[in-house]
Amino acid sequence: AQKVTQAQTEISVVEKEDVTLDCVYETRDTTYYLFWYKQPPSGELVFLIRRNSFDEQNEISGRYSWNFQKSTSSFNFTITASQVVDSAVYFCALSEAGDDKIIFGKGTRLHILP
Amino acid sequence: DAGVIQSPRHEVTEMGQEVTLRCKPISGHNSLFWYRQTMMRGLELLIYFNNNVPIDDSGMPEDRFSAKMPNASFSTLKIQPSEPRDSAVYFCASSEFSSRNEQYFGPGTRLTVT
């Protein structure tokens, strides 16, 4: 069965600090897809990134970066030089090939303090 | 291009009343998903459709919940009769047909049943 674990329920950091959000997943499939979504205080869920299981290259997008490691079944998300606008709940998610469902983790609530 | 549209954005109703939530997916997307989000249970998939056909409704809590997708541009989620424990934010999401594609979420409907 597929599963996504975000062990950090809530994190608070001071603005400009770097912060890493952890995500560990479980799946028996060799082909799968990993996602990160952001849910700001306004409530909508915003897609951030998708990775497939065959691409372990790390990805950087501005202040955001993602570290995918199959050896540890992890797909961690780092925000560099955090800003108050980064305050949100962040969800990691997993989808197996052939299954249209996305399984979401419980989310990590991130507070960036000014 | 318009994103996923949901209506109403807020709904307050009394226990026992029928509630209908509406969703218009992104044009061209083949898959549509209904989720429920609560503090206790997080983000739960209720049901999803591919090409207007319900594929998996195992997440629907009970017979009081029903969903339809009469055409590619419209879906409804109905609760009859509503109960206070149904209070939650209900999200609709759509994606291009395939688990490898990201889902785009609507703004959600905040339902309060008194």
mmCIF file of C-alpha atoms in Angstrom:
data_model
loop_
_atom_site.group_PDB
_atom_site.id
_atom_site.type_symbol
_atom_site.label_atom_id
_atom_site.label_comp_id
_atom_site.label_asym_id
_atom_site.label_seq_id
_atom_site.Cartn_x
_atom_site.Cartn_y
_atom_site.Cartn_z
ATOM 1 C CA ALA A 1 0.000 0.000 0.000
ATOM 2 C CA GLN A 2 1.172 3.474 -0.732
ATOM 3 C CA LYS A 3 1.806 5.903 2.097
ATOM 4 C CA VAL A 4 3.250 9.371 2.615
ATOM 5 C CA THR A 5 4.669 10.504 5.938
ATOM 6 C CA GLN A 6 5.422 14.083 6.858
ATOM 7 C CA ALA A 7 6.784 13.742 10.353
ATOM 8 C CA GLN A 8 7.025 17.477 10.984
ATOM 9 C CA THR A 9 3.596 18.692 11.961
ATOM 10 C CA GLU A 10 4.600 22.305 12.470
ATOM 11 C CA ILE A 11 7.810 24.292 11.991
ATOM 12 C CA SER A 12 8.639 27.871 12.878
ATOM 13 C CA VAL A 13 11.698 29.698 11.607
ATOM 14 C CA VAL A 14 12.786 33.297 11.505
ATOM 15 C CA GLU A 15 12.687 35.051 8.176
ATOM 16 C CA LYS A 16 15.770 34.560 5.964
ATOM 17 C CA GLU A 17 16.600 31.212 7.543
ATOM 18 C CA ASP A 18 16.684 28.084 5.411
ATOM 19 C CA VAL A 19 14.161 25.386 6.210
ATOM 20 C CA THR A 20 13.727 21.792 5.028
ATOM 21 C CA LEU A 21 10.428 19.958 5.012
ATOM 22 C CA ASP A 22 10.736 16.193 5.170
ATOM 23 C CA CYS A 23 8.714 13.669 3.210
ATOM 24 C CA VAL A 24 9.081 9.901 3.329
ATOM 25 C CA TYR A 25 7.007 7.653 1.115
ATOM 26 C CA GLU A 26 6.188 3.971 0.768
ATOM 27 C CA THR A 27 5.282 2.187 -2.421
ATOM 28 C CA ARG A 28 5.786 -1.222 -4.004
ATOM 29 C CA ASP A 29 5.699 0.143 -7.520
ATOM 30 C CA THR A 30 8.871 0.913 -9.425
ATOM 31 C CA THR A 31 7.105 3.647 -11.360
ATOM 32 C CA TYR A 32 5.545 6.387 -9.320
ATOM 33 C CA TYR A 33 5.229 10.154 -9.081
ATOM 34 C CA LEU A 34 5.888 12.500 -6.215
ATOM 35 C CA PHE A 35 4.367 15.924 -5.713
ATOM 36 C CA TRP A 36 4.535 18.924 -3.438
ATOM 37 C CA TYR A 37 1.607 21.282 -2.932
ATOM 38 C CA LYS A 38 1.369 24.531 -0.993
ATOM 39 C CA GLN A 39 -1.741 25.640 0.881
ATOM 40 C CA PRO A 40 -1.427 29.301 1.938
ATOM 41 C CA PRO A 41 -3.747 30.851 4.534
ATOM 42 C CA SER A 42 -6.202 31.728 1.767
ATOM 43 C CA GLY A 43 -6.946 28.018 1.503
ATOM 44 C CA GLU A 44 -6.376 26.984 -2.085
ATOM 45 C CA LEU A 45 -3.906 24.199 -2.896
ATOM 46 C CA VAL A 46 -1.161 25.230 -5.279
ATOM 47 C CA PHE A 47 0.872 22.714 -7.251
ATOM 48 C CA LEU A 48 4.632 23.184 -6.815
ATOM 49 C CA ILE A 49 6.425 20.253 -8.397
ATOM 50 C CA ARG A 50 6.129 16.720 -9.793
ATOM 51 C CA ARG A 51 8.925 14.165 -10.034
ATOM 52 C CA ASN A 52 8.837 10.706 -11.522
ATOM 53 C CA SER A 53 10.619 7.782 -9.957
ATOM 54 C CA PHE A 54 13.166 7.511 -12.742
ATOM 55 C CA ASP A 55 14.466 11.015 -12.342
ATOM 56 C CA GLU A 56 16.513 11.482 -9.196
ATOM 57 C CA GLN A 57 18.010 14.760 -10.246
ATOM 58 C CA ASN A 58 17.542 17.439 -7.677
ATOM 59 C CA GLU A 59 15.521 20.403 -8.796
ATOM 60 C CA ILE A 60 15.904 24.068 -8.012
ATOM 61 C CA SER A 61 13.356 26.768 -8.704
ATOM 62 C CA GLY A 62 14.352 30.111 -7.289
ATOM 63 C CA ARG A 63 14.489 29.773 -3.510
ATOM 64 C CA TYR A 64 12.866 26.330 -3.656
ATOM 65 C CA SER A 65 14.763 23.090 -4.084
ATOM 66 C CA TRP A 66 13.828 19.449 -3.886
ATOM 67 C CA ASN A 67 16.006 16.479 -2.948
ATOM 68 C CA PHE A 68 14.741 13.117 -4.203
ATOM 69 C CA GLN A 69 16.551 10.061 -2.833
ATOM 70 C CA LYS A 70 15.185 6.646 -3.729
ATOM 71 C CA SER A 71 17.636 4.929 -1.373
ATOM 72 C CA THR A 72 15.879 6.503 1.598
ATOM 73 C CA SER A 73 12.440 6.886 -0.045
ATOM 74 C CA SER A 74 12.530 10.586 0.644
ATOM 75 C CA PHE A 75 11.520 13.670 -1.285
ATOM 76 C CA ASN A 76 12.498 16.638 0.845
ATOM 77 C CA PHE A 77 11.733 20.264 0.129
ATOM 78 C CA THR A 78 14.040 23.128 1.095
ATOM 79 C CA ILE A 79 13.230 26.814 1.117
ATOM 80 C CA THR A 80 16.297 29.027 1.096
ATOM 81 C CA ALA A 81 16.212 32.505 2.626
ATOM 82 C CA SER A 82 12.636 32.037 3.771
ATOM 83 C CA GLN A 83 10.138 34.871 3.560
ATOM 84 C CA VAL A 84 6.939 35.569 5.458
ATOM 85 C CA VAL A 85 4.961 34.793 2.296
ATOM 86 C CA ASP A 86 6.243 31.223 2.489
ATOM 87 C CA SER A 87 4.066 30.659 5.545
ATOM 88 C CA ALA A 88 1.645 27.910 4.561
ATOM 89 C CA VAL A 89 0.847 24.243 4.933
ATOM 90 C CA TYR A 90 2.920 22.120 2.581
ATOM 91 C CA PHE A 91 1.752 18.723 1.408
ATOM 92 C CA CYS A 92 3.831 15.945 -0.060
ATOM 93 C CA ALA A 93 1.941 13.442 -2.222
ATOM 94 C CA LEU A 94 2.467 10.190 -4.092
ATOM 95 C CA SER A 95 0.802 8.562 -7.072
ATOM 96 C CA GLU A 96 1.563 5.126 -8.475
ATOM 97 C CA ALA A 97 1.609 4.445 -12.189
ATOM 98 C CA GLY A 98 -1.712 3.146 -13.382
ATOM 99 C CA ASP A 99 -3.557 4.679 -10.454
ATOM 100 C CA ASP A 100 -5.091 8.100 -10.909
ATOM 101 C CA LYS A 101 -5.315 8.742 -7.202
ATOM 102 C CA ILE A 102 -2.828 10.945 -5.389
ATOM 103 C CA ILE A 103 -2.219 10.075 -1.753
ATOM 104 C CA PHE A 104 -1.426 13.128 0.357
ATOM 105 C CA GLY A 105 0.603 13.337 3.521
ATOM 106 C CA LYS A 106 -0.841 15.086 6.568
ATOM 107 C CA GLY A 107 1.021 18.269 5.752
ATOM 108 C CA THR A 108 3.588 20.433 7.526
ATOM 109 C CA ARG A 109 2.492 23.838 8.757
ATOM 110 C CA LEU A 110 5.327 26.305 8.227
ATOM 111 C CA HIS A 111 5.467 29.608 10.079
ATOM 112 C CA ILE A 112 7.977 32.188 8.911
ATOM 113 C CA LEU A 113 8.421 34.763 11.641
ATOM 114 C CA PRO A 114 9.358 38.345 10.727
ATOM 115 C CA ASP B 1 -7.411 30.068 -18.977
ATOM 116 C CA ALA B 2 -9.762 29.756 -16.028
ATOM 117 C CA GLY B 3 -8.813 27.379 -13.268
ATOM 118 C CA VAL B 4 -11.131 24.958 -11.511
ATOM 119 C CA ILE B 5 -14.284 26.761 -10.470
ATOM 120 C CA GLN B 6 -16.271 25.788 -7.412
ATOM 121 C CA SER B 7 -19.528 27.140 -6.063
ATOM 122 C CA PRO B 8 -20.619 28.176 -3.592
ATOM 123 C CA ARG B 9 -17.481 29.301 -1.780
ATOM 124 C CA HIS B 10 -19.250 29.178 1.559
ATOM 125 C CA GLU B 11 -22.348 27.286 2.587
ATOM 126 C CA VAL B 12 -24.065 27.345 5.952
ATOM 127 C CA THR B 13 -26.993 25.014 6.394
ATOM 128 C CA GLU B 14 -28.983 23.319 9.081
ATOM 129 C CA MET B 15 -28.728 19.681 9.905
ATOM 130 C CA GLY B 16 -31.026 17.592 7.745
ATOM 131 C CA GLN B 17 -30.937 19.896 4.748
ATOM 132 C CA GLU B 18 -29.683 18.881 1.333
ATOM 133 C CA VAL B 19 -26.423 20.456 0.193
ATOM 134 C CA THR B 20 -25.143 20.553 -3.379
ATOM 135 C CA LEU B 21 -21.597 21.558 -4.210
ATOM 136 C CA ARG B 22 -20.639 22.347 -7.771
ATOM 137 C CA CYS B 23 -17.455 22.113 -9.780
ATOM 138 C CA LYS B 24 -16.322 23.098 -13.247
ATOM 139 C CA PRO B 25 -12.984 21.496 -14.156
ATOM 140 C CA ILE B 26 -10.325 23.002 -16.356
ATOM 141 C CA SER B 27 -11.269 22.640 -19.994
ATOM 142 C CA GLY B 28 -9.571 19.634 -21.571
ATOM 143 C CA HIS B 29 -8.928 17.816 -18.321
ATOM 144 C CA ASN B 30 -10.238 14.269 -18.309
ATOM 145 C CA SER B 31 -10.115 13.487 -14.602
ATOM 146 C CA LEU B 32 -12.032 15.123 -11.778
ATOM 147 C CA PHE B 33 -11.548 14.568 -8.072
ATOM 148 C CA TRP B 34 -13.566 15.494 -4.977
ATOM 149 C CA TYR B 35 -11.696 15.874 -1.684
ATOM 150 C CA ARG B 36 -12.703 16.758 1.846
ATOM 151 C CA GLN B 37 -10.353 18.522 4.251
ATOM 152 C CA THR B 38 -10.759 18.620 8.015
ATOM 153 C CA MET B 39 -8.332 19.302 10.827
ATOM 154 C CA MET B 40 -8.768 15.811 12.209
ATOM 155 C CA ARG B 41 -8.514 13.766 9.022
ATOM 156 C CA GLY B 42 -6.529 15.988 6.703
ATOM 157 C CA LEU B 43 -7.158 15.799 2.970
ATOM 158 C CA GLU B 44 -9.293 12.817 1.971
ATOM 159 C CA LEU B 45 -10.185 11.701 -1.535
ATOM 160 C CA LEU B 46 -13.918 11.083 -1.741
ATOM 161 C CA ILE B 47 -14.439 10.080 -5.367
ATOM 162 C CA TYR B 48 -12.915 10.583 -8.780
ATOM 163 C CA PHE B 49 -14.089 10.434 -12.376
ATOM 164 C CA ASN B 50 -12.287 9.684 -15.618
ATOM 165 C CA ASN B 51 -14.051 10.864 -18.761
ATOM 166 C CA ASN B 52 -17.197 11.525 -16.696
ATOM 167 C CA VAL B 53 -17.297 7.956 -15.362
ATOM 168 C CA PRO B 54 -16.927 7.359 -11.606
ATOM 169 C CA ILE B 55 -13.865 5.180 -11.099
ATOM 170 C CA ASP B 56 -13.383 4.966 -7.355
ATOM 171 C CA ASP B 57 -15.907 6.083 -4.759
ATOM 172 C CA SER B 58 -14.423 4.149 -1.864
ATOM 173 C CA GLY B 59 -13.735 7.378 -0.019
ATOM 174 C CA MET B 60 -17.364 8.465 0.073
ATOM 175 C CA PRO B 61 -18.254 8.377 3.780
ATOM 176 C CA GLU B 62 -21.729 6.916 3.501
ATOM 177 C CA ASP B 63 -24.876 6.774 1.426
ATOM 178 C CA ARG B 64 -25.736 10.336 2.306
ATOM 179 C CA PHE B 65 -23.019 11.415 -0.115
ATOM 180 C CA SER B 66 -23.416 11.165 -3.862
ATOM 181 C CA ALA B 67 -21.557 12.635 -6.818
ATOM 182 C CA LYS B 68 -22.355 13.013 -10.480
ATOM 183 C CA MET B 69 -20.596 14.201 -13.576
ATOM 184 C CA PRO B 70 -23.198 14.590 -16.318
ATOM 185 C CA ASN B 71 -20.695 16.066 -18.772
ATOM 186 C CA ALA B 72 -17.039 16.971 -19.110
ATOM 187 C CA SER B 73 -17.498 20.459 -17.733
ATOM 188 C CA PHE B 74 -19.631 19.946 -14.639
ATOM 189 C CA SER B 75 -19.784 17.846 -11.509
ATOM 190 C CA THR B 76 -21.829 17.928 -8.328
ATOM 191 C CA LEU B 77 -21.320 16.535 -4.851
ATOM 192 C CA LYS B 78 -24.529 16.177 -2.899
ATOM 193 C CA ILE B 79 -25.061 15.517 0.785
ATOM 194 C CA GLN B 80 -28.564 14.512 1.824
ATOM 195 C CA PRO B 81 -29.335 14.795 4.670
ATOM 196 C CA SER B 82 -26.440 16.861 5.972
ATOM 197 C CA GLU B 83 -25.036 16.416 9.480
ATOM 198 C CA PRO B 84 -22.774 18.636 11.619
ATOM 199 C CA ARG B 85 -19.875 16.187 11.158
ATOM 200 C CA ASP B 86 -19.976 16.947 7.430
ATOM 201 C CA SER B 87 -18.628 20.423 8.156
ATOM 202 C CA ALA B 88 -15.372 20.714 6.224
ATOM 203 C CA VAL B 89 -13.769 22.314 3.209
ATOM 204 C CA TYR B 90 -14.602 20.421 0.039
ATOM 205 C CA PHE B 91 -12.169 20.704 -2.840
ATOM 206 C CA CYS B 92 -12.607 19.791 -6.445
ATOM 207 C CA ALA B 93 -9.526 19.128 -8.572
ATOM 208 C CA SER B 94 -8.942 18.207 -12.180
ATOM 209 C CA SER B 95 -6.078 16.798 -14.190
ATOM 210 C CA GLU B 96 -5.222 15.523 -17.593
ATOM 211 C CA PHE B 97 -5.901 11.824 -17.735
ATOM 212 C CA SER B 98 -3.006 10.034 -16.100
ATOM 213 C CA SER B 99 -1.598 9.604 -12.634
ATOM 214 C CA ARG B 100 1.624 11.224 -13.744
ATOM 215 C CA ASN B 101 -0.085 14.540 -14.194
ATOM 216 C CA GLU B 102 -0.578 17.019 -11.447
ATOM 217 C CA GLN B 103 -4.006 17.909 -10.156
ATOM 218 C CA TYR B 104 -5.187 21.497 -10.126
ATOM 219 C CA PHE B 105 -7.433 22.440 -7.266
ATOM 220 C CA GLY B 106 -10.373 24.775 -7.028
ATOM 221 C CA PRO B 107 -10.678 27.324 -4.226
ATOM 222 C CA GLY B 108 -12.837 24.984 -2.157
ATOM 223 C CA THR B 109 -16.278 25.222 -0.595
ATOM 224 C CA ARG B 110 -16.361 25.757 3.152
ATOM 225 C CA LEU B 111 -19.418 23.897 4.432
ATOM 226 C CA THR B 112 -20.821 24.490 7.883
ATOM 227 C CA VAL B 113 -23.707 22.349 9.075
ATOM 228 C CA THR B 114 -25.348 23.593 12.269
#
